[in-house]
Coordinates of C-alpha atoms in Angstrom, one line a residue:
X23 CA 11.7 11.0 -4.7
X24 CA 8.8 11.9 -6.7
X25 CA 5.4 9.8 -6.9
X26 CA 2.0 10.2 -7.3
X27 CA -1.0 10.4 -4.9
X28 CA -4.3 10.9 -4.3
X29 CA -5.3 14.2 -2.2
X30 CA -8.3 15.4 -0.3
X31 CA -7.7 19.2 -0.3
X32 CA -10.9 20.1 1.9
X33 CA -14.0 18.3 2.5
X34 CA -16.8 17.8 0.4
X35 CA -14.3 17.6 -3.0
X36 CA -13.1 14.7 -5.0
X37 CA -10.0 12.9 -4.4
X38 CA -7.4 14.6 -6.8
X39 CA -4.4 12.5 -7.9
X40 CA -1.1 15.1 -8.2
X41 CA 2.5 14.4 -8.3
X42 CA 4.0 14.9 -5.2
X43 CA 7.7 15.1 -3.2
X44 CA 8.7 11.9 -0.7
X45 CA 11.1 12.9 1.6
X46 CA 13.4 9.9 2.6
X47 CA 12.4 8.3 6.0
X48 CA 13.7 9.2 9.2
X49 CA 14.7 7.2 12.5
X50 CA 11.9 5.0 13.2
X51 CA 10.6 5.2 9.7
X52 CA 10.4 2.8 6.5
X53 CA 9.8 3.8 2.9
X54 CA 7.4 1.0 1.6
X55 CA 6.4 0.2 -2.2
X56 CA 2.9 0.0 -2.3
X57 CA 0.7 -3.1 -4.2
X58 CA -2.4 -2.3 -2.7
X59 CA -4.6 -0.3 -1.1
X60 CA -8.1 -0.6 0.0
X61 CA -11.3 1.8 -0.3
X62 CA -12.8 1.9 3.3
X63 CA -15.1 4.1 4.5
X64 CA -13.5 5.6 6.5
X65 CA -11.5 7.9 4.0
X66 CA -15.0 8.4 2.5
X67 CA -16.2 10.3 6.5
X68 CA -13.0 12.7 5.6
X69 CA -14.9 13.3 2.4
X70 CA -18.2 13.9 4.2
X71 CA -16.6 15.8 6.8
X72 CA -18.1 13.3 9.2
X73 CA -14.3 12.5 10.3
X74 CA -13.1 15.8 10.6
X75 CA -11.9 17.8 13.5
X76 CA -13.4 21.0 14.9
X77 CA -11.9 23.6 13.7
X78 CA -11.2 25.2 16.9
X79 CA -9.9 22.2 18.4
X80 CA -7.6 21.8 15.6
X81 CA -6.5 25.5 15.7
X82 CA -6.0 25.1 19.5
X83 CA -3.3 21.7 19.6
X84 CA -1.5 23.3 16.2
X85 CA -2.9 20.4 14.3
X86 CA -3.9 21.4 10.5
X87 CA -5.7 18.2 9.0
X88 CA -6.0 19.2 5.4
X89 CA -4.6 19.0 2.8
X90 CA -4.5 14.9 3.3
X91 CA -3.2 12.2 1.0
X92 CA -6.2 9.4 2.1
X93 CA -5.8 5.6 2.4
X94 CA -5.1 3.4 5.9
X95 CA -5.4 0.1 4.2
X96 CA -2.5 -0.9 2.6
X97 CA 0.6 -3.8 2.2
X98 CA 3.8 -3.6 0.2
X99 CA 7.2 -4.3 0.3
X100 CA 9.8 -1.9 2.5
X101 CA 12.3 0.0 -0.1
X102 CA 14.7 2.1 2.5
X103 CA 15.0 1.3 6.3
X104 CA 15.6 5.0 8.0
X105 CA 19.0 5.4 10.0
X106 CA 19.5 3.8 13.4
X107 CA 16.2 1.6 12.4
X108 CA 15.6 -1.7 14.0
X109 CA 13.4 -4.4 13.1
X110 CA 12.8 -4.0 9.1
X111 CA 15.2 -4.3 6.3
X112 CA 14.8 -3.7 2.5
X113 CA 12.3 -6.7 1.1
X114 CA 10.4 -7.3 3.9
X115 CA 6.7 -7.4 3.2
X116 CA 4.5 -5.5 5.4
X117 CA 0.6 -4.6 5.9
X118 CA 0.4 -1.6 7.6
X119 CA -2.2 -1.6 10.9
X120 CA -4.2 1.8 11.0
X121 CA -3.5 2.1 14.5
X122 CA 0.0 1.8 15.3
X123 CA 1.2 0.1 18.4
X124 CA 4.1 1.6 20.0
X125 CA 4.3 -1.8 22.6
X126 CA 5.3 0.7 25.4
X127 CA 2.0 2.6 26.5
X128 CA -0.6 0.9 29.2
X129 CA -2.5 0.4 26.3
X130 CA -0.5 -2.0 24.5
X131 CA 1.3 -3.7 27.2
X132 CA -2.1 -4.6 29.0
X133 CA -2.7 -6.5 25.3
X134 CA -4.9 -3.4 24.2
X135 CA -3.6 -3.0 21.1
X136 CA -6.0 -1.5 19.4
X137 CA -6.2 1.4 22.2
X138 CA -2.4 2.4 21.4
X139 CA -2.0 6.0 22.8
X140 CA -0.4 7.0 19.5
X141 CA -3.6 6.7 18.3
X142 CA -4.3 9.8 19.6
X143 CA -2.2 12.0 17.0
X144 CA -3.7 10.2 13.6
X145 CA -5.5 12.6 12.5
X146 CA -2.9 15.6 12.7
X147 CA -1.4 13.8 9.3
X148 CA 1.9 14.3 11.1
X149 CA 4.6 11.3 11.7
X150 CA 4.3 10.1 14.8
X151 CA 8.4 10.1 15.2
X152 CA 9.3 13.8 15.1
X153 CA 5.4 15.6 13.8
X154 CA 6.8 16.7 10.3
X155 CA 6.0 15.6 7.5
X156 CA 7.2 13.6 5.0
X157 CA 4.7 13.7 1.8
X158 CA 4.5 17.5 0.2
X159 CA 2.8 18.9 -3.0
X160 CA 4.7 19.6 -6.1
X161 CA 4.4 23.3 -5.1
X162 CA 6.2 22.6 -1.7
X163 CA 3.1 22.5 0.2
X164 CA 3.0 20.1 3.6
X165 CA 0.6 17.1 2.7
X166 CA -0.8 15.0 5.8
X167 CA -1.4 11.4 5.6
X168 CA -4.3 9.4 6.5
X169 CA -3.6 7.7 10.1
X170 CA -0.1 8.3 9.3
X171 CA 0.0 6.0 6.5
X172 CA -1.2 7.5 3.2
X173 CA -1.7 4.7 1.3
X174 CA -3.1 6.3 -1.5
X175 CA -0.3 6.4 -2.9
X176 CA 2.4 4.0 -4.5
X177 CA 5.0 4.7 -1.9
X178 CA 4.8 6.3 1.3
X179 CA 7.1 6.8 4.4
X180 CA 5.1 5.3 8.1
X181 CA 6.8 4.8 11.6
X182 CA 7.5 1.5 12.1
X183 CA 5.0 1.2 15.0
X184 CA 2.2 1.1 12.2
X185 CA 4.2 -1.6 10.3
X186 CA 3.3 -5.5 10.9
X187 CA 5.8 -7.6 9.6
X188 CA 4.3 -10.7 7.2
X189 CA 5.0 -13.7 5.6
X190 CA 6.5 -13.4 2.1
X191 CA 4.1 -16.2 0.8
X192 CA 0.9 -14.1 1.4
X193 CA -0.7 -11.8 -2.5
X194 CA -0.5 -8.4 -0.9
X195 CA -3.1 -7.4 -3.0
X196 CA -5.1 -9.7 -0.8
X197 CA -2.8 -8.9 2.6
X198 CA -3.8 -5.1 2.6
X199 CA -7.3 -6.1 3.6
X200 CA -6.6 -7.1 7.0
X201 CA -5.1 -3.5 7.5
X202 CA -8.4 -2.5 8.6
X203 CA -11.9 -3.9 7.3
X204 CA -11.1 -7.5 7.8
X205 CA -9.1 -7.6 11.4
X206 CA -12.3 -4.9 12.3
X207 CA -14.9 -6.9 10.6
X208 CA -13.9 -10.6 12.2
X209 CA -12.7 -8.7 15.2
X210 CA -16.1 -7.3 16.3
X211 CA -17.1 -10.7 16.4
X212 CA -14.7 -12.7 17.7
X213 CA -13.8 -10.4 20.5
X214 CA -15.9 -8.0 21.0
X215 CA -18.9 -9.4 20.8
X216 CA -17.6 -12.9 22.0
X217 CA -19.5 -15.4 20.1
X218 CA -19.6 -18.3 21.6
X219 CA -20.4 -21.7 19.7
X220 CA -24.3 -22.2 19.2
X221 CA -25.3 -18.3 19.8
X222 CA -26.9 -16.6 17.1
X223 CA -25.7 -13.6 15.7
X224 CA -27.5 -10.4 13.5
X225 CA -24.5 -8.5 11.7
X226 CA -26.2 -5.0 10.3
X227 CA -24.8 -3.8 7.3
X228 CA -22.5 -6.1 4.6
X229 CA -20.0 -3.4 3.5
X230 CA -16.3 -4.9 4.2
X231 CA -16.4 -5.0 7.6
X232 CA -19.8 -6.6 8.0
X233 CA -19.1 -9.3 5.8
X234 CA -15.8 -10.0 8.0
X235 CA -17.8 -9.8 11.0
X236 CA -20.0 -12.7 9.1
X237 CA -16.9 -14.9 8.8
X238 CA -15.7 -14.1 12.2
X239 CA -19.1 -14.9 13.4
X240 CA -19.3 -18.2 11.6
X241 CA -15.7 -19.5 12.6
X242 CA -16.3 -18.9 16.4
X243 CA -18.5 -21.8 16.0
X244 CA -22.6 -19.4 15.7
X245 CA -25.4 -21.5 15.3
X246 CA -27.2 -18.6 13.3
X247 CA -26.2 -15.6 11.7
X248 CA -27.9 -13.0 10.4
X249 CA -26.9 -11.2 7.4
X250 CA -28.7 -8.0 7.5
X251 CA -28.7 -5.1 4.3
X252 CA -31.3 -3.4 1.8
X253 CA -29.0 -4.6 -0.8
X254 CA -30.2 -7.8 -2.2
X255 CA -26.9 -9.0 -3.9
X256 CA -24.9 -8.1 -0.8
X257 CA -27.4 -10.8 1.1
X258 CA -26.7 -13.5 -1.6
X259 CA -23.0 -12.9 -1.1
X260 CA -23.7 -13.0 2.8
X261 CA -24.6 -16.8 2.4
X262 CA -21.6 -17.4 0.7
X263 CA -19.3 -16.1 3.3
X264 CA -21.2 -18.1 6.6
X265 CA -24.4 -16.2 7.2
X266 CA -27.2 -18.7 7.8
X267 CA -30.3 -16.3 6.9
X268 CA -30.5 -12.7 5.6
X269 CA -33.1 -9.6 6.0
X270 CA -33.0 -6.6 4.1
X271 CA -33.7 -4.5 7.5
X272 CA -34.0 -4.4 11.0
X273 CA -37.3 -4.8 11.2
X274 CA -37.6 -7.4 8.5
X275 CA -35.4 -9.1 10.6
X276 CA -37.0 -9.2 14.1
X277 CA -39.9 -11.6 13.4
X278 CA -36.8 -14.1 11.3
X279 CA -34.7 -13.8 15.2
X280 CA -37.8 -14.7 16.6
X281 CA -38.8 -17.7 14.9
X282 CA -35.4 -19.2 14.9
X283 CA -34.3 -18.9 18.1
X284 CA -37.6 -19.3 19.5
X285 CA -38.7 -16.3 20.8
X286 CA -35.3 -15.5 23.1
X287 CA -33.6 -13.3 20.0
X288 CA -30.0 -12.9 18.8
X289 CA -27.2 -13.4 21.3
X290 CA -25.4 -11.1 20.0
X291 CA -26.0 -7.8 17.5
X292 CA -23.1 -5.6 15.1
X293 CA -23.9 -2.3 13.9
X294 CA -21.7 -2.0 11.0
X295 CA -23.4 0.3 8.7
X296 CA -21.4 3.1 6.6
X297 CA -22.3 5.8 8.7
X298 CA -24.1 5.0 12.2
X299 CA -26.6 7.1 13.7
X300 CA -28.4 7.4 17.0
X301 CA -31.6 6.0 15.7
X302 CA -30.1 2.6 14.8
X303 CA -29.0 1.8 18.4
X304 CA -32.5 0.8 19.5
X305 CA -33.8 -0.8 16.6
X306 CA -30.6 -3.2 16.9
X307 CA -30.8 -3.8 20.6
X308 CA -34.5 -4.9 19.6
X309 CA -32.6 -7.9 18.3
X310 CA -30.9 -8.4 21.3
X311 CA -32.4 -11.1 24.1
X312 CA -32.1 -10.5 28.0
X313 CA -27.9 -10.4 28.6
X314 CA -27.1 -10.2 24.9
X315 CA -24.8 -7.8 23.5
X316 CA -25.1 -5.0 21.1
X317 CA -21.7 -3.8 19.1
X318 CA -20.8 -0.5 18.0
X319 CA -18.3 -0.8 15.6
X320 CA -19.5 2.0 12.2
X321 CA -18.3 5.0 12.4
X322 CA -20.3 8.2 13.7
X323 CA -20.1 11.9 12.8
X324 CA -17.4 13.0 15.5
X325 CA -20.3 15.2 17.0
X326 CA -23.0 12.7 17.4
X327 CA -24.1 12.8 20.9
X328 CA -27.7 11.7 20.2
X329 CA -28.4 8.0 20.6
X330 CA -32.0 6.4 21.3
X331 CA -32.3 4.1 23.4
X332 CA -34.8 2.2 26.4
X333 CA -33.4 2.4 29.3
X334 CA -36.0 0.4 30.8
X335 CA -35.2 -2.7 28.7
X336 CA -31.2 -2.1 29.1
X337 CA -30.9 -2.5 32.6
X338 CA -34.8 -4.6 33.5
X339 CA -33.1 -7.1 30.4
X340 CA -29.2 -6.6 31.3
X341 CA -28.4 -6.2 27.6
X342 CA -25.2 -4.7 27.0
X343 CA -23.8 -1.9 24.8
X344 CA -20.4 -1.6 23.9
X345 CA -18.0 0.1 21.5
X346 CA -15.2 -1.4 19.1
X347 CA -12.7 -0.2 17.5
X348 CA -10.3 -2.6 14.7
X349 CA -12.0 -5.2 15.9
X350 CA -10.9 -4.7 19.7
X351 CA -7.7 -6.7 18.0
X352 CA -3.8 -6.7 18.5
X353 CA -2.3 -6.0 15.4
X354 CA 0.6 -7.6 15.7
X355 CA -0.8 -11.1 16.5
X356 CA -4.1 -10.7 14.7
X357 CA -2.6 -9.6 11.4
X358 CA -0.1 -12.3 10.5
X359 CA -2.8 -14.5 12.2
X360 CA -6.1 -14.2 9.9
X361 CA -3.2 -14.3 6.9
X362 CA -2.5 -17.6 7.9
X363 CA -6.3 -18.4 8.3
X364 CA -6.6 -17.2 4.6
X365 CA -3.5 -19.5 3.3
X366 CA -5.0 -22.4 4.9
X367 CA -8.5 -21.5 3.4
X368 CA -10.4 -20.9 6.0
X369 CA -10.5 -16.8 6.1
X370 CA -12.2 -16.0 2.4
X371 CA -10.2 -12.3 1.1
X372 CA -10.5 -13.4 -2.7
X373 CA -14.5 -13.3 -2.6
X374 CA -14.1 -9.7 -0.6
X375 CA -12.5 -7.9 -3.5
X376 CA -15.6 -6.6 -6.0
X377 CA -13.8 -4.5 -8.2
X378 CA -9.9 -3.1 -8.2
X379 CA -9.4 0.0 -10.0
X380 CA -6.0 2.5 -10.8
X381 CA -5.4 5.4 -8.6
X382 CA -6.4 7.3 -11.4
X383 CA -10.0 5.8 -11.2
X384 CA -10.3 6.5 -6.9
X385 CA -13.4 8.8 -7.4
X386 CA -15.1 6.0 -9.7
X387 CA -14.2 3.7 -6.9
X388 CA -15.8 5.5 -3.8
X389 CA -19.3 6.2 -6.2
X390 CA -19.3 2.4 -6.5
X391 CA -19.3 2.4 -3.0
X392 CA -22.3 5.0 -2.1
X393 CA -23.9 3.3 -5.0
X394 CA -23.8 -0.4 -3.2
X395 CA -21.7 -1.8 -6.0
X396 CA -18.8 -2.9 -3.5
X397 CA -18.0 -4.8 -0.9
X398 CA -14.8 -3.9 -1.0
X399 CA -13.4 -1.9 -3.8
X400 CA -8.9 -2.0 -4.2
X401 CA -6.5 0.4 -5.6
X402 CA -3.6 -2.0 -7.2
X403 CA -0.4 -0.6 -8.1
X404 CA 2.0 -1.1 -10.8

């Protein structure tokens, strides 16, 4: 079939919106109709070439990541089950999870979702049933696919092991957000940083997935959260969404901690700034009191290796450092789960959405973005 769809020829270029070829899907596969599909930053580190592999590397495993349709976050309705298919038939809604979970690797049957070993082919653009592709320019070119989803797009073909199967009652204009920021954002406080009721909480940067990492903070029960950005409106929303105070920086914030929790600090700290850097990691384990945690949960350059950090206080202190990745959740229970939480009224995705835009307008969307207009910006389709 023919469709449109935003592209990413090479990094450091604008997304450029072509018509494009969709094969039919294969075994394993579903063809989905699109309603929605979120702007996460993510897309944006392809753009910055912070997300991109090393040439080399690439040229070694065969693996060719551009030309890319973007987009991970995304829900619609499935179109066309591929032959010998099992679980999916036309109508059903799905959101699609960025990383798939095949159920079979030690991963996922240990209840490590999030650590599928699919995961490790999502940037190739390939499908993960057979490594073709699918999506292809209107000059016959191969086009990759974001995570193996594409959702840039109005339809798009994805292995069923990156499908989650929802409720039929859910907008999906408001069900493609738990694709990624959301599950991430509520994830990385809910598991892994484990807030416990009465801890106080500092969540760094109030992009989607800081503001979810708010909720998810306030829900498990924290006595304090921190809302922490230089951008004064994102603060006010903040306080809105169950942050109990608010800095415009780190350091702003150190003396608030302080005072409120009495001179022991936050329980727990989330780094979820656009881009993170090795200089930040110190500066938020500042905020951290003896056996807190620090999360990691922005997204680096793929070569950072440079982090600063006291040693003496990590170990004299027993703070902790860890990483996360969607949250640390399981898709397949998290997903229909927060959906529910937002039909009841207790997860807010209504008050995430800023500003929704055509797939025409995606460039205008992202420069809302850099610009701190967002807090979370959505393509609708027709």
């Amino acid at each position: 079939m023919k469709t449109r769809a935003a592209i990413l020829w090479e990094p450091h270029t604008d997304w450029s919106v072509e018509d494009i070829e969709l094969d039919p899907p294969k075994r394993g596969e579903i063809l989905v109709k699109l309603a929605a599909s979120g702007l996460c930053h993510s897309d944006e580190h392809m753009v910055t070439g912070d997300m991109v592999l090393d040439p080399e590397l690439a040229e070694a495993f065969g693996l060719k990541q551009f030309p890319v349709i973007g987009g991970h976050e995304g829900a619609g309705v499935v179109e066309e089950v591929g032959p010998d298919t099992v679980g999916f038939e036309v109508g059903d809604h799905v959101v699609f999870s960025f990383i798939p979970s095949c159920g079979r690797c030690p991963s996922c049957s240990t209840g490590h979702q999030h650590l599928c070993d699919l995961g490790a082919f999502l940037l190739s653009g390939m499908q993960l049933s057979d490594f073709s592709y699918r999506h292809h320019s209107k000059d016959g070119k191969d086009l990759g696919i974001m995570v193996g989803l594409g959702t840039f797009s109005p339809y798009t073909v994805v292995n069923v092991d990156s499908a989650v199967k929802i409720r039929k009652d859910v907008p999906l204009e408001r069900a493609a957000l738990v694709g990624c920021g959301v599950t991430t954002g509520w994830g990385s406080s809910v598991y892994a940083a484990d807030v416990q009721s009465g801890e106080s909480v500092a969540v760094v940067g109030l992009g989607g997935i800081g503001m979810s990492a708010v909720q998810g903070a306030a829900m498990a029960g924290a006595r304090h959260v921190i809302a922490i950005d230089p951008v004064d409106w994102k603060r006010e929303k903040a306080l809105t969404l169950g942050a109990t105070h608010a800095a415009a920086s780190m350091v702003d914030a150190q003396p608030l901690i302080s005072e409120i929790t009495q001179g022991a600090m936050a329980d727990k700290a989330i780094l979820a700034v656009g881009l993170a850097t090795g200089d930040l990691i110190a500066p938020m384990m500042s905020l951290v009191k003896k056996a807190g945690r620090g999360v990691v949960t922005a997204v680096a350059n793929m070569m950072a290796d440079d982090v600063k950090l006291n040693l003496f206080e990590m170990s004299m202190m027993r703070k902790e450092l860890v990483g996360c990745i969607f949250g640390n959740a399981n898709p397949r229970y998290d997903i229909p789960r927060l959906l529910d939480l937002y039909m009841d009224g207790r997860l807010k995705l209504d008050e995430m959405v800023t500003t929704t835009y055509t797939l025409d307008e995606i460039n205008q969307g992202y420069q809302d973005m850099r610009d701190g207009k967002n807090i979370r910006g959505v393509i609708v389709y027709d």
